[in-house]
CSV table of C-alpha atoms in Angstrom, one decimal:
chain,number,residue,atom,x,y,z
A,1354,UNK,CA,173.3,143.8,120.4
A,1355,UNK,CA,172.3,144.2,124.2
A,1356,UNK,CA,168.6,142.0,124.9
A,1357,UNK,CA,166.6,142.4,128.0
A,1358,UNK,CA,164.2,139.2,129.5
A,1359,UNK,CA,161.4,139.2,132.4
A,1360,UNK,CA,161.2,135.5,133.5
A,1361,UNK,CA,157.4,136.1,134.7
A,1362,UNK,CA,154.7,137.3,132.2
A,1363,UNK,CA,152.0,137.0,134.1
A,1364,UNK,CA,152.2,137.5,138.2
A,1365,UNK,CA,149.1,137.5,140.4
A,1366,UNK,CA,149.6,138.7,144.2
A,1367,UNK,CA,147.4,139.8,147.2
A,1368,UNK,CA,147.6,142.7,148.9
A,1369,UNK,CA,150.5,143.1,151.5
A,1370,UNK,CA,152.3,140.4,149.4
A,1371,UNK,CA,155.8,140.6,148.5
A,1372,UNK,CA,156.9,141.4,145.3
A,1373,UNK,CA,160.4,140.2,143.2
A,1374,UNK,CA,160.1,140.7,139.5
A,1375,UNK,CA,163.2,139.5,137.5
A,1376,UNK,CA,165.3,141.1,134.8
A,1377,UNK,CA,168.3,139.9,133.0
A,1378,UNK,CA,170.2,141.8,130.5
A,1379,UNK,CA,173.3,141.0,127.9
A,1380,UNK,CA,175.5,143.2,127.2
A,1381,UNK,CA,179.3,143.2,128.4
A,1382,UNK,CA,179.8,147.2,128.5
A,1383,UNK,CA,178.7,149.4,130.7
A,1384,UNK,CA,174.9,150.0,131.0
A,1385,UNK,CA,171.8,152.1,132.6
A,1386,UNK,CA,169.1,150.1,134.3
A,1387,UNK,CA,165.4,151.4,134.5
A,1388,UNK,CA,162.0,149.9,135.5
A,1389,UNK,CA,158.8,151.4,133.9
A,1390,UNK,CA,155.6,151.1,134.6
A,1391,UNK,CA,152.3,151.5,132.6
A,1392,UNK,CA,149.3,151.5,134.6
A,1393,UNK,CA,145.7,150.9,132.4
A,1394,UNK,CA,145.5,153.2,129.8
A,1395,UNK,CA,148.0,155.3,130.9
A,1396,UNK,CA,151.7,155.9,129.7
A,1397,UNK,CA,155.0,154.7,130.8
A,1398,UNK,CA,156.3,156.1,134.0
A,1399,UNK,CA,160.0,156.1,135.6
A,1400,UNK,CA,160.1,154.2,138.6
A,1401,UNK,CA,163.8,153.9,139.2
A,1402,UNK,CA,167.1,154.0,137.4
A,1403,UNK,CA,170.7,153.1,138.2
A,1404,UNK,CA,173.0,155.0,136.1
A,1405,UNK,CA,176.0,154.0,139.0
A,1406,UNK,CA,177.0,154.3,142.2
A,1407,UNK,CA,175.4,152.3,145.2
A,1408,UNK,CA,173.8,149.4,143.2
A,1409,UNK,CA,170.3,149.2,145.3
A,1410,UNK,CA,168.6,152.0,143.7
A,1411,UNK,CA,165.1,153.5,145.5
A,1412,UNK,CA,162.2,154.5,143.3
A,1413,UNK,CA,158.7,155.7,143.8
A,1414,UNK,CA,155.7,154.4,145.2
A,1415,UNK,CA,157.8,151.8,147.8
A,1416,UNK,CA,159.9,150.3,145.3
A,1417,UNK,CA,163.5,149.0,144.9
A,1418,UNK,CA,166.1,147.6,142.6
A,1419,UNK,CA,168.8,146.0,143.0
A,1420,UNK,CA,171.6,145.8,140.2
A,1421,UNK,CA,174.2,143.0,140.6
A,1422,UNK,CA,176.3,142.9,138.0
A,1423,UNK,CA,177.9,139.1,138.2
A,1424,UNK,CA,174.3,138.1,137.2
A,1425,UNK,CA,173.3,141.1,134.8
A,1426,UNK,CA,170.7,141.5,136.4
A,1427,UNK,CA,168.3,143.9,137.8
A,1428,UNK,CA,165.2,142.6,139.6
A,1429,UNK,CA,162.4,144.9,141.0
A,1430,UNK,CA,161.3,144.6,144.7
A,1431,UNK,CA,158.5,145.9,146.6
A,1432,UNK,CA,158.2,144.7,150.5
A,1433,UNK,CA,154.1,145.1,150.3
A,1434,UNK,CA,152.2,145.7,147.6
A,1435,UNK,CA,148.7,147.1,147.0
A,1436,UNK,CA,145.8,146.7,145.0
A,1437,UNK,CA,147.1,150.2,143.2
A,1438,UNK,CA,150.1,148.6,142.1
A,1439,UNK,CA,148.1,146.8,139.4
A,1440,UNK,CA,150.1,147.5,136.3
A,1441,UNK,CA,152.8,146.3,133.6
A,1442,UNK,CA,155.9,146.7,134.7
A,1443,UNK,CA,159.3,146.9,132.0
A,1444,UNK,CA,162.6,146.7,132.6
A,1445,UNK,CA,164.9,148.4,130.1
A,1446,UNK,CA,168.7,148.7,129.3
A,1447,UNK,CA,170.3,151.9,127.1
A,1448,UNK,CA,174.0,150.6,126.7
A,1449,UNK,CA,176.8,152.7,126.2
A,1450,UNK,CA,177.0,152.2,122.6
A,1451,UNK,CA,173.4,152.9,121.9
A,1452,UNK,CA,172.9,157.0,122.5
A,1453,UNK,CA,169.0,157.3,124.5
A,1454,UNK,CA,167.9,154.5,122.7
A,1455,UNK,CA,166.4,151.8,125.4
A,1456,UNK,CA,165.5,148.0,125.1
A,1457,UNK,CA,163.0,146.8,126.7
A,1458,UNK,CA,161.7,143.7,128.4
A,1459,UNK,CA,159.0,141.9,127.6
A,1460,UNK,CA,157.2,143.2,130.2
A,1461,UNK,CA,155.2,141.6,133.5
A,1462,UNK,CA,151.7,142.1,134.4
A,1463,UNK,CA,151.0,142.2,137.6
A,1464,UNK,CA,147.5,141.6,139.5
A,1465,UNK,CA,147.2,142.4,142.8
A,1466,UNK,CA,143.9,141.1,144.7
A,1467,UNK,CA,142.8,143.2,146.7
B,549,UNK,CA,154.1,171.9,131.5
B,550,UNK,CA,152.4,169.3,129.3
B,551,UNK,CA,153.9,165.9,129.5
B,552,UNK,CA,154.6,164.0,125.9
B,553,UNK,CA,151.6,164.4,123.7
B,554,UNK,CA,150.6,162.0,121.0
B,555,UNK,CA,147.4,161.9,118.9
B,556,UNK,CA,144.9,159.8,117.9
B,557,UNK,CA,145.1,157.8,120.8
B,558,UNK,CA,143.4,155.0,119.0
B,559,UNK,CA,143.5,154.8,115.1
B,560,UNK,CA,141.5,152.2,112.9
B,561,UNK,CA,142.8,151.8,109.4
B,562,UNK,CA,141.8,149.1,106.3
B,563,UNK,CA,144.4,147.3,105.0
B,564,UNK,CA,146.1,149.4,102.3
B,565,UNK,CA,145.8,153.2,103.5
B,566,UNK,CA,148.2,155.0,105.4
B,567,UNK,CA,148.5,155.8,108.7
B,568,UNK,CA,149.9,159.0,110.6
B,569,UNK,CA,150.8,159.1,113.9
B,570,UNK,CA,151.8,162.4,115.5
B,571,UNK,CA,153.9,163.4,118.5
B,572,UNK,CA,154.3,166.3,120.5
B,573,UNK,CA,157.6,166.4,122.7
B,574,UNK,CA,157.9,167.9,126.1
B,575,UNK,CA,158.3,171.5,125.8
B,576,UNK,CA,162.1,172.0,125.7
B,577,UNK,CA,162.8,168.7,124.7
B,578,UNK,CA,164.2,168.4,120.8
B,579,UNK,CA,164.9,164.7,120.8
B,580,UNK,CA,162.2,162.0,119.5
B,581,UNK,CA,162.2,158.3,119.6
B,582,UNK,CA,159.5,155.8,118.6
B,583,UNK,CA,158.9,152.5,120.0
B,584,UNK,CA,156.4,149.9,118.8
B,585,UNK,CA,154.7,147.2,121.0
B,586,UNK,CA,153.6,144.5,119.3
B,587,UNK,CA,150.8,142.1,120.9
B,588,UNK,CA,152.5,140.4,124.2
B,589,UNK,CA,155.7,141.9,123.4
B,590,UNK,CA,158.0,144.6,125.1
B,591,UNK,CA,158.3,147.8,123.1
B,592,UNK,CA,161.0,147.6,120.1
B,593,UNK,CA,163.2,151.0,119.4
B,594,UNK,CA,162.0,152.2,115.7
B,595,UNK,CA,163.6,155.4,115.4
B,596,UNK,CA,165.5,158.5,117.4
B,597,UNK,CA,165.1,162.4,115.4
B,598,UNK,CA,166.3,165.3,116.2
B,599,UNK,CA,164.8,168.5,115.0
B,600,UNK,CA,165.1,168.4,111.1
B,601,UNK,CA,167.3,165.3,111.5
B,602,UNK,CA,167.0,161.3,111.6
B,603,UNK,CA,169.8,160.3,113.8
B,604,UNK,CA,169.1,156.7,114.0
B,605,UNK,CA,166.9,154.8,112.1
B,606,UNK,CA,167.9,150.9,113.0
B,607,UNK,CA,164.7,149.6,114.2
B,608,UNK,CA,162.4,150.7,111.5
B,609,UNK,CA,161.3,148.3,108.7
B,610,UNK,CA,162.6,148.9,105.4
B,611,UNK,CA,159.9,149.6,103.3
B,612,UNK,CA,156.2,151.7,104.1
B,613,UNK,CA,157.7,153.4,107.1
B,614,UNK,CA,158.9,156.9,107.7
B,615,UNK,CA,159.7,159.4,110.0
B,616,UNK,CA,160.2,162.8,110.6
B,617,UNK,CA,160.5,165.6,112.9
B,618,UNK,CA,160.2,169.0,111.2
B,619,UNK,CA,161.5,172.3,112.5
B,620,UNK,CA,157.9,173.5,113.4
B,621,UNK,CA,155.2,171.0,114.3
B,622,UNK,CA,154.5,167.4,116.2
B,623,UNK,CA,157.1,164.3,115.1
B,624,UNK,CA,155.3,162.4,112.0
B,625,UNK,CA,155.3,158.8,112.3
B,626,UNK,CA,153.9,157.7,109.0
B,627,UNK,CA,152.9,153.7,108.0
B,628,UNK,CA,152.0,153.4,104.1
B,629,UNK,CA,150.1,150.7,103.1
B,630,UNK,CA,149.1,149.0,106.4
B,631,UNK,CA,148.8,145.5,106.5
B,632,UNK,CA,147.2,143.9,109.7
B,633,UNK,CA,150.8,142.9,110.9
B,634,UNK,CA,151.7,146.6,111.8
B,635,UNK,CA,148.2,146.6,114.3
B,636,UNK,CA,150.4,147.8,117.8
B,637,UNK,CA,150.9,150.6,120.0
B,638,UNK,CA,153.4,153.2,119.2
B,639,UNK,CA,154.6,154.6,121.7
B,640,UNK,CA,157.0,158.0,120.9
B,641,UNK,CA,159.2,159.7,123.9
B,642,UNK,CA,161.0,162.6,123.9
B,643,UNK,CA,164.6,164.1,125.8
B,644,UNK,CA,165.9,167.4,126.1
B,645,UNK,CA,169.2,166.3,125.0
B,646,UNK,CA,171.5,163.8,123.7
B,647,UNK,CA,172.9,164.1,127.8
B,648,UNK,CA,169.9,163.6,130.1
B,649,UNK,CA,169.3,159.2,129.7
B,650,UNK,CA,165.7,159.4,130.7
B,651,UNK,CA,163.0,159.8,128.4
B,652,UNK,CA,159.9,160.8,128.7
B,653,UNK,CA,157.0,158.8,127.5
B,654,UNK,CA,153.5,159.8,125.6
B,655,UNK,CA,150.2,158.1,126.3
B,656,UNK,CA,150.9,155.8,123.1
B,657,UNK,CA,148.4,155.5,119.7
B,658,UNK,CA,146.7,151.9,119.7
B,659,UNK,CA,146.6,151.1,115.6
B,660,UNK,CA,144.4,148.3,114.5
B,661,UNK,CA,144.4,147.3,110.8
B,662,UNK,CA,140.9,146.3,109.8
């Protein structure tokens, strides 16, 4: 069974601050990559996925992935980040054995001071 | 056209009674999952339905859970018997088919067991 981790639980930033979250993922087949975001109270959004193709994936809202696939991994970047960007952020794997279903991270919070 | 809807958002139960958590796919979409996220912990696949149909059922617990999806009508995520442990957010997301790997997320119902 495939199993995602986020090395940081808890991340803390000020504004205009870069931003690496990590992701690992086991599983030997082939996989999609996606990075959600919950913002308070709200539900899960999309921020990017890599399904193939050119392995640095652009999302929304300034953010990027890269997936490199000697490491299994698939961290999260952002160059700058803002106060807004306050949120949890999941990383989640569907393998090719698993239909739609997704495993998820832990998850990371992230603070941003403003 | 309405995003994933799932009501209560917030549901207080004693231990003992039973718990019913309804979702409302995307209009269009006919496939369901549930995810639970326990305290400080990513979300964990429960189940995937299809119209009428439980397709995968893996991640729920054996006993006091159920699910279904009737033909007419929200998804039915259904706890008997709570005991405090099962206090977590479900979350429920919905695709259009078994083809399109992104899913769509609802707002999640926070259930605390009293």
């Amino acid at each position: 069974a495939q199993s995602v981790s986020q090395h940081n639980h808890h991340v803390i930033l000020s504004e205009a601050a870069s931003l690496e979250l990590g992701c690992n993922y086991s599983y030997g087949g082939t996989v999609n990559l996606f990075w959600y975001v919950q913002y308070p109270g709200q539900h899960l959004q999309l921020l990017l996925k890599y399904f193939s193709g050119d392995p640095l994936v652009k999302g929304i809202k300034g953010f990027e992935a890269e997936f490199i696939k000697s490491k299994f991994s698939f961290n999260l970047r952002k160059p700058s980040v803002q106060w807004s960007d306050t949120a949890e952020y999941f990383c989640a794997v569907n393998a090719d054995n698993a239909g739609n279903m997704l495993t998820f991270g832990g998850g990371t919070r992230l603070m941003v001071k403003p | 056209n309405a995003g994933v809807m799932q009501n209560p958002r917030h549901l207080v139960r004693r231990r003992g009674q039973e718990a019913r958590l309804r979702c409302s796919p995307m209009k269009g979409h006919s496939h369901v999952y549930w995810y639970r996220q326990l305290p400080e912990e990513g979300l964990k696949f429960m189940v995937y339905l299809q119209k009428e149909n439980i397709i995968d059922e893996s991640g729920m617990p054996k006993e006091r859970f159920s699910a279904e999806f009737p033909k007419e009508g929200p998804s039915i995520l259904r706890i008997q018997q709570v005991v405090r442990g099962d206090s977590a957010a479900y979350f429920c997301a919905s695709s259009p088919d078994l083809f399109t790997t992104e899913a769509f997320f609802g707002q999640g119902t926070r259930l605390t067991v009293v």
